């Protein structure tokens, strides 16, 4: 997986952008904070020179597009704005671990001393990957097919990655809110989730 990039969405919900050919494109609408609002559950491919458009995710197959020109089509196509380091390809050590090192490890070093947490968020190698990755797994909402996780019918806004993951709720609790996590670092965690 990798984040190819982000593009602006106009007030009417339209977007117009250039995308690479022969790469699986998976679309996700995010809010102004980088939190996923809605996720497309299938991929789209483009061939060289191909142009694609759609009229929306929830319109029926027999719906005719409006004759009004969308706001995004009234301007030049946007170029993909790449994500932060560690998003191409998605890399926990490059995307998430630096955030943990800057803000979390001073308390979450795995020691049993006063004012410290035994939950280790260090980059130290573990049996499977790193201590931080292994220890954060229980704070992440994993999606798998089945009634307990992903509906086979549709995704629901507000029920994507970060919205369902205990990690973001933990970061917003009384203990962790004092960290005042900078927006860029918060976005890195949201992107990973």
PDB file of C-alpha atoms in Angstrom, residues 51-126:
ATOM      1  CA  UNK A  51     -10.006   9.941 -18.859  1.00  0.00           C
ATOM      2  CA  UNK A  52     -12.553   8.816 -16.273  1.00  0.00           C
ATOM      3  CA  UNK A  53     -15.358  10.516 -14.434  1.00  0.00           C
ATOM      4  CA  UNK A  54     -18.119   9.546 -12.075  1.00  0.00           C
ATOM      5  CA  UNK A  55     -21.241  11.224 -10.774  1.00  0.00           C
ATOM      6  CA  UNK A  56     -20.942   9.951  -7.222  1.00  0.00           C
ATOM      7  CA  UNK A  57     -20.834   6.930  -5.021  1.00  0.00           C
ATOM      8  CA  UNK A  58     -24.515   6.604  -4.235  1.00  0.00           C
ATOM      9  CA  UNK A  59     -26.245   7.456  -7.493  1.00  0.00           C
ATOM     10  CA  UNK A  60     -28.063   4.604  -9.164  1.00  0.00           C
ATOM     11  CA  UNK A  61     -26.799   3.170 -12.456  1.00  0.00           C
ATOM     12  CA  UNK A  62     -29.607   4.821 -14.456  1.00  0.00           C
ATOM     13  CA  UNK A  63     -29.002   8.339 -13.104  1.00  0.00           C
ATOM     14  CA  UNK A  64     -27.999  10.976 -15.619  1.00  0.00           C
ATOM     15  CA  UNK A  65     -25.346  13.482 -14.551  1.00  0.00           C
ATOM     16  CA  UNK A  66     -26.431  17.049 -14.007  1.00  0.00           C
ATOM     17  CA  UNK A  67     -25.883  19.468 -16.879  1.00  0.00           C
ATOM     18  CA  UNK A  68     -24.215  21.976 -14.550  1.00  0.00           C
ATOM     19  CA  UNK A  69     -20.439  21.966 -14.902  1.00  0.00           C
ATOM     20  CA  UNK A  70     -18.828  20.906 -11.600  1.00  0.00           C
ATOM     21  CA  UNK A  71     -16.596  23.503  -9.941  1.00  0.00           C
ATOM     22  CA  UNK A  72     -13.481  21.351 -10.301  1.00  0.00           C
ATOM     23  CA  UNK A  73     -14.012  21.005 -14.070  1.00  0.00           C
ATOM     24  CA  UNK A  74     -13.823  24.805 -14.417  1.00  0.00           C
ATOM     25  CA  UNK A  75     -10.106  24.781 -13.619  1.00  0.00           C
ATOM     26  CA  UNK A  76      -6.972  22.912 -14.622  1.00  0.00           C
ATOM     27  CA  UNK A  77      -6.591  19.435 -13.131  1.00  0.00           C
ATOM     28  CA  UNK A  78      -4.867  19.252  -9.765  1.00  0.00           C
ATOM     29  CA  UNK A  79      -1.594  17.426  -9.373  1.00  0.00           C
ATOM     30  CA  UNK A  80      -1.377  14.818  -6.645  1.00  0.00           C
ATOM     31  CA  UNK A  81       0.156  16.314  -3.495  1.00  0.00           C
ATOM     32  CA  UNK A  82       2.402  13.584  -2.051  1.00  0.00           C
ATOM     33  CA  UNK A  83       1.987  12.506   1.538  1.00  0.00           C
ATOM     34  CA  UNK A  84       4.656  12.708   4.247  1.00  0.00           C
ATOM     35  CA  UNK A  85       7.742  10.504   4.286  1.00  0.00           C
ATOM     36  CA  UNK A  86       6.711   6.923   4.867  1.00  0.00           C
ATOM     37  CA  UNK A  87       3.619   6.937   2.656  1.00  0.00           C
ATOM     38  CA  UNK A  88       5.153   5.696  -0.586  1.00  0.00           C
ATOM     39  CA  UNK A  89       5.216   2.830   0.204  1.00  0.00           C
ATOM     40  CA  UNK A  90       3.458   2.859   3.569  1.00  0.00           C
ATOM     41  CA  UNK A  91       6.166   2.378   6.192  1.00  0.00           C
ATOM     42  CA  UNK A  92       5.453   2.284   9.919  1.00  0.00           C
ATOM     43  CA  UNK A  93       9.125   2.979  10.833  1.00  0.00           C
ATOM     44  CA  UNK A  94       9.215   6.110   8.643  1.00  0.00           C
ATOM     45  CA  UNK A  95       5.620   7.346   9.035  1.00  0.00           C
ATOM     46  CA  UNK A  96       4.648   6.530  12.632  1.00  0.00           C
ATOM     47  CA  UNK A  97       7.785   5.791  14.640  1.00  0.00           C
ATOM     48  CA  UNK A  98       9.170   9.363  14.372  1.00  0.00           C
ATOM     49  CA  UNK A  99       5.918  10.650  15.936  1.00  0.00           C
ATOM     50  CA  UNK A 100       6.253   8.156  18.760  1.00  0.00           C
ATOM     51  CA  UNK A 101       9.886   9.148  19.308  1.00  0.00           C
ATOM     52  CA  UNK A 102       9.021  12.869  19.443  1.00  0.00           C
ATOM     53  CA  UNK A 103       5.990  12.633  21.727  1.00  0.00           C
ATOM     54  CA  UNK A 104       5.483   9.242  23.348  1.00  0.00           C
ATOM     55  CA  UNK A 105       8.666   7.340  24.131  1.00  0.00           C
ATOM     56  CA  UNK A 106       9.663   9.610  27.026  1.00  0.00           C
ATOM     57  CA  UNK A 107       6.744   8.088  29.022  1.00  0.00           C
ATOM     58  CA  UNK A 108       6.192   4.874  27.048  1.00  0.00           C
ATOM     59  CA  UNK A 109       9.658   3.341  27.163  1.00  0.00           C
ATOM     60  CA  UNK A 110       8.525   0.058  28.711  1.00  0.00           C
ATOM     61  CA  UNK A 111      10.155   0.684  32.068  1.00  0.00           C
ATOM     62  CA  UNK A 112       8.436   0.266  35.420  1.00  0.00           C
ATOM     63  CA  UNK A 113       9.804   3.497  36.926  1.00  0.00           C
ATOM     64  CA  UNK A 114       7.634   6.292  38.351  1.00  0.00           C
ATOM     65  CA  UNK A 115       5.740   8.318  35.779  1.00  0.00           C
ATOM     66  CA  UNK A 116       6.458   5.781  33.065  1.00  0.00           C
ATOM     67  CA  UNK A 117       4.261   3.309  31.245  1.00  0.00           C
ATOM     68  CA  UNK A 118       5.184  -0.311  30.746  1.00  0.00           C
ATOM     69  CA  UNK A 119       3.629  -0.009  27.266  1.00  0.00           C
ATOM     70  CA  UNK A 120       6.777   0.272  25.129  1.00  0.00           C
ATOM     71  CA  UNK A 121       6.513   2.448  22.021  1.00  0.00           C
ATOM     72  CA  UNK A 122      10.179   2.188  21.125  1.00  0.00           C
ATOM     73  CA  UNK A 123      11.644   1.188  17.768  1.00  0.00           C
ATOM     74  CA  UNK A 124      13.442  -1.732  19.397  1.00  0.00           C
ATOM     75  CA  UNK A 125      13.083  -4.956  17.400  1.00  0.00           C
ATOM     76  CA  UNK A 126      10.598  -7.558  18.622  1.00  0.00           C
TER      77      UNK A 126
END
